[in-house]
Coordinates of N, CA and C in Angstrom, one line a residue:
X1 N 89.2 94.2 83.1 CA 88.9 94.2 84.5 C 89.3 92.9 85.1
X2 N 90.0 93.0 86.2 CA 90.5 91.8 86.9 C 89.4 91.2 87.8
X3 N 89.3 89.9 87.7 CA 88.3 89.2 88.6 C 89.0 88.0 89.2
X4 N 88.9 87.8 90.5 CA 89.4 86.6 91.2 C 88.1 86.0 91.9
X5 N 87.8 84.8 91.5 CA 86.6 84.2 92.1 C 87.0 82.9 92.8
X6 N 86.8 82.9 94.1 CA 87.0 81.7 94.9 C 85.8 80.8 95.0
X7 N 86.1 79.5 95.2 CA 85.1 78.5 95.3 C 85.7 77.4 96.1
X8 N 84.8 76.5 96.6 CA 85.3 75.3 97.3 C 85.1 75.3 98.8
X9 N 84.7 76.4 99.4 CA 84.5 76.5 100.8 C 83.3 75.7 101.2
X10 N 83.2 75.6 102.5 CA 82.0 74.9 103.1 C 82.2 74.5 104.5
X11 N 81.4 73.6 105.0 CA 81.4 73.1 106.4 C 82.1 71.7 106.4
X12 N 83.0 71.5 107.2 CA 83.8 70.3 107.3 C 84.1 70.0 108.8
X13 N 84.1 68.7 109.1 CA 84.5 68.3 110.5 C 86.0 68.5 110.7
X14 N 86.4 68.7 111.9 CA 87.8 68.7 112.3 C 88.5 67.4 111.8
X15 N 89.7 67.6 111.2 CA 90.4 66.5 110.6 C 90.1 66.2 109.2
X16 N 89.1 66.9 108.7 CA 88.7 66.8 107.3 C 89.6 67.6 106.3
X17 N 89.2 67.6 105.1 CA 89.9 68.3 104.0 C 89.0 69.1 103.1
X18 N 89.5 70.1 102.5 CA 88.8 70.9 101.5 C 89.9 71.4 100.5
X19 N 89.4 71.6 99.3 CA 90.3 72.2 98.3 C 89.6 73.5 97.8
X20 N 90.3 74.6 98.0 CA 89.8 75.9 97.5 C 90.3 76.1 96.1
X21 N 89.6 76.8 95.3 CA 90.0 77.2 94.0 C 89.8 78.7 93.8
X22 N 90.6 79.3 93.0 CA 90.5 80.7 92.7 C 90.7 80.8 91.2
X23 N 89.7 81.2 90.5 CA 89.8 81.4 89.0 C 90.0 82.8 88.7
X24 N 91.0 83.1 87.9 CA 91.4 84.5 87.6 C 91.1 84.8 86.2
X25 N 90.7 86.1 85.9 CA 90.5 86.6 84.6 C 90.9 88.0 84.5
X26 N 91.2 88.5 83.3 CA 91.5 89.9 83.1 C 92.9 90.3 83.5
X27 N 93.8 89.3 83.6 CA 95.2 89.5 83.9 C 96.0 88.4 83.3
X28 N 97.3 88.7 83.1 CA 98.2 87.7 82.5 C 98.6 86.8 83.7
X29 N 97.8 85.8 83.9 CA 97.9 85.0 85.2 C 99.3 84.5 85.4
X30 N 100.0 84.0 84.4 CA 101.3 83.4 84.6 C 102.4 84.4 85.0
X31 N 102.0 85.7 85.0 CA 103.0 86.7 85.4 C 102.8 87.1 86.9
X32 N 101.7 86.6 87.5 CA 101.4 87.1 88.8 C 101.7 86.0 89.9
X33 N 102.2 86.5 91.0 CA 102.3 85.8 92.2 C 100.9 85.7 92.8
X34 N 100.5 84.5 93.3 CA 99.1 84.4 93.8 C 99.2 84.0 95.3
X35 N 98.3 84.5 96.1 CA 98.3 84.2 97.5 C 96.9 83.9 98.0
X36 N 96.9 83.2 99.2 CA 95.7 83.0 100.0 C 95.8 83.7 101.3
X37 N 94.8 84.3 101.7 CA 94.7 84.9 103.0 C 93.4 84.5 103.7
X38 N 93.2 84.8 104.9 CA 92.0 84.4 105.6 C 91.7 85.4 106.7
X39 N 90.4 85.6 107.0 CA 90.0 86.4 108.1 C 89.0 85.6 109.0
X40 N 89.4 85.4 110.2 CA 88.6 84.7 111.1 C 87.7 85.7 111.8
X41 N 86.6 85.2 112.4 CA 85.6 86.1 113.1 C 86.4 86.9 114.2
X42 N 86.2 88.2 114.2 CA 86.8 89.0 115.2 C 88.3 89.3 115.1
X43 N 88.9 88.8 114.0 CA 90.3 88.9 113.9 C 90.7 89.6 112.6
X44 N 91.9 90.1 112.5 CA 92.4 90.7 111.3 C 92.7 89.7 110.2
X45 N 92.7 90.1 109.0 CA 93.1 89.3 107.9 C 94.6 88.8 108.0
X46 N 94.8 87.5 107.8 CA 96.2 87.0 107.9 C 96.6 86.3 106.6
X47 N 97.9 86.3 106.4 CA 98.5 85.6 105.3 C 98.4 84.1 105.5
X48 N 98.1 83.4 104.5 CA 98.1 81.9 104.6 C 99.2 81.3 103.8
X49 N 99.3 81.6 102.5 CA 100.2 81.0 101.6 C 100.4 81.8 100.3
X50 N 101.5 81.7 99.7 CA 101.7 82.3 98.4 C 102.5 81.4 97.5
X51 N 102.4 81.7 96.2 CA 103.1 80.8 95.2 C 103.6 81.8 94.0
X52 N 104.8 81.5 93.6 CA 105.4 82.4 92.6 C 104.7 82.1 91.2
X53 N 105.0 82.9 90.2 CA 104.3 82.8 88.9 C 104.4 81.4 88.3
X54 N 105.5 80.8 88.3 CA 105.7 79.5 87.7 C 105.6 78.3 88.7
X55 N 105.3 78.7 89.9 CA 105.1 77.7 91.0 C 106.3 77.1 91.6
X56 N 107.4 77.8 91.4 CA 108.7 77.2 91.9 C 109.0 77.6 93.3
X57 N 108.3 78.6 93.8 CA 108.5 79.1 95.2 C 107.2 79.2 95.9
X58 N 107.1 78.7 97.1 CA 105.9 78.8 97.9 C 106.3 79.2 99.3
X59 N 105.4 79.9 100.0 CA 105.6 80.2 101.4 C 104.3 80.0 102.1
X60 N 104.4 79.7 103.4 CA 103.3 79.4 104.2 C 103.4 80.1 105.6
X61 N 102.3 80.4 106.2 CA 102.4 80.8 107.5 C 102.6 79.6 108.4
X62 N 103.2 79.7 109.5 CA 103.6 78.6 110.3 C 102.5 77.7 110.7
X63 N 101.3 78.2 111.0 CA 100.2 77.5 111.5 C 99.6 76.5 110.5
X64 N 99.9 76.6 109.2 CA 99.4 75.7 108.2 C 100.4 74.9 107.5
X65 N 101.7 75.1 107.9 CA 102.8 74.3 107.3 C 102.6 72.8 107.6
X66 N 102.7 72.0 106.5 CA 102.5 70.5 106.6 C 101.0 70.1 106.5
X67 N 100.1 71.1 106.5 CA 98.7 70.7 106.4 C 98.1 71.3 105.1
X68 N 98.5 72.5 104.7 CA 98.0 73.1 103.5 C 99.0 73.1 102.4
X69 N 98.5 73.0 101.2 CA 99.4 73.1 100.0 C 98.8 74.0 99.0
X70 N 99.6 75.0 98.6 CA 99.2 75.9 97.5 C 99.7 75.4 96.2
X71 N 99.0 75.5 95.1 CA 99.4 75.1 93.8 C 98.7 75.9 92.8
X72 N 99.1 75.8 91.5 CA 98.5 76.6 90.5 C 98.5 75.8 89.2
X73 N 97.6 76.2 88.3 CA 97.6 75.6 86.9 C 97.5 76.8 86.0
X74 N 98.6 77.2 85.4 CA 98.6 78.4 84.6 C 97.8 78.2 83.3
X75 N 97.6 77.0 82.9 CA 96.8 76.8 81.7 C 95.3 77.1 82.0
X76 N 94.9 76.9 83.2 CA 93.5 77.2 83.6 C 93.3 78.5 84.4
X77 N 94.4 79.2 84.5 CA 94.3 80.5 85.3 C 93.7 80.3 86.6
X78 N 94.2 79.3 87.3 CA 93.6 78.9 88.6 C 94.6 78.6 89.6
X79 N 94.4 79.1 90.8 CA 95.3 78.7 92.0 C 94.4 77.9 93.0
X80 N 95.1 77.0 93.6 CA 94.4 76.1 94.6 C 95.0 76.2 96.0
X81 N 94.2 75.8 96.9 CA 94.7 75.7 98.3 C 94.1 74.4 98.8
X82 N 94.9 73.4 98.9 CA 94.5 72.1 99.5 C 94.7 72.2 101.0
X83 N 93.6 71.9 101.7 CA 93.7 72.0 103.2 C 93.4 70.7 103.8
X84 N 94.3 70.1 104.5 CA 94.2 68.8 105.2 C 94.2 69.0 106.7
X85 N 93.8 68.0 107.4 CA 93.8 68.0 108.8 C 93.3 69.3 109.4
X86 N 92.1 69.7 108.9 CA 91.6 71.0 109.3 C 91.2 71.0 110.8
X87 N 91.4 72.2 111.3 CA 91.1 72.5 112.8 C 90.0 73.5 112.9
X88 N 89.3 73.6 114.0 CA 88.3 74.6 114.2 C 88.9 76.0 114.0
X89 N 90.2 76.2 114.4 CA 90.8 77.5 114.3 C 91.1 77.9 112.9
X90 N 90.9 77.0 111.9 CA 91.0 77.3 110.5 C 89.8 78.0 110.0
X91 N 88.7 78.0 110.8 CA 87.5 78.6 110.3 C 87.7 80.1 110.0
X92 N 87.3 80.5 108.8 CA 87.6 81.9 108.4 C 87.0 82.0 107.0
X93 N 86.9 83.3 106.5 CA 86.7 83.6 105.1 C 88.1 83.6 104.4
X94 N 88.2 82.8 103.4 CA 89.5 82.7 102.7 C 89.4 83.5 101.4
X95 N 90.4 84.3 101.2 CA 90.5 85.1 100.0 C 91.8 84.8 99.2
X96 N 91.6 84.9 97.9 CA 92.8 84.8 97.0 C 93.2 86.2 96.6
X97 N 94.4 86.4 96.2 CA 94.9 87.7 95.8 C 96.0 87.5 94.8
X98 N 96.3 88.6 94.1 CA 97.3 88.5 93.1 C 98.2 89.7 93.1
X99 N 99.5 89.5 92.9 CA 100.5 90.7 92.8 C 101.5 90.3 91.8
X100 N 102.1 91.4 91.2 CA 103.2 91.2 90.2 C 104.5 90.9 90.8
X101 N 104.8 91.5 91.9 CA 106.1 91.4 92.5 C 106.1 90.4 93.7
X102 N 106.7 89.3 93.6 CA 106.7 88.2 94.7 C 107.1 88.8 96.0
X103 N 108.1 89.7 96.0 CA 108.7 90.2 97.3 C 107.9 91.4 97.8
X104 N 106.9 91.9 97.1 CA 106.2 93.0 97.6 C 105.3 92.6 98.7
X105 N 105.0 93.5 99.6 CA 104.2 93.2 100.8 C 102.7 93.4 100.4
X106 N 102.4 94.1 99.4 CA 101.0 94.4 99.1 C 100.6 93.6 97.8
X107 N 99.3 93.2 97.8 CA 98.7 92.5 96.7 C 97.8 93.5 95.9
X108 N 97.8 93.3 94.6 CA 97.1 94.3 93.8 C 95.6 94.0 93.6
X109 N 95.3 92.7 93.6 CA 93.9 92.3 93.3 C 93.4 91.3 94.4
X110 N 92.1 91.4 94.7 CA 91.6 90.5 95.7 C 90.2 89.9 95.2
X111 N 90.0 88.7 95.7 CA 88.7 88.1 95.4 C 87.7 88.4 96.5
X112 N 86.5 87.9 96.4 CA 85.4 88.2 97.4 C 85.4 87.3 98.6
X113 N 86.1 86.2 98.5 CA 86.2 85.3 99.6 C 85.2 84.1 99.5
X114 N 85.6 83.0 100.2 CA 84.8 81.9 100.4 C 84.9 81.4 101.8
X115 N 83.8 81.1 102.4 CA 83.7 80.7 103.8 C 84.1 79.3 104.0
X116 N 85.0 79.1 105.0 CA 85.4 77.7 105.5 C 85.0 77.6 106.9
X117 N 84.2 76.6 107.3 CA 83.8 76.4 108.7 C 84.2 75.0 109.1
X118 N 85.0 74.9 110.1 CA 85.5 73.6 110.6 C 84.8 73.4 112.0
X119 N 84.0 72.3 112.1 CA 83.3 72.0 113.3 C 84.2 71.0 114.1
X120 N 84.0 71.2 115.5 CA 84.8 70.3 116.4 C 84.1 69.0 116.7

């Protein structure tokens, strides 16, 4: 059974930083593309970032480029999202997800999410 467990969320002031982690189990982690998504209050879930199985390719939504960095440690079955220069509009529940095909639109597995709140 696949489990994705996010951690590292919390309350931070605008301009601050957080690092989210997502620990994966029950899958061959190094074979999966990993992604981060977020859902802000009253809004639909949106894509944040994705990283290919060996970490050679990353993609970001425009609003986080230059501020967020996705990375992974395949030895620890963990994907990270480093978030710098946080803004109040980054407030959301952040989810990690996994898929086998980097170019597929859909993810196969999802975590339960971790709350990030950025105060102004």
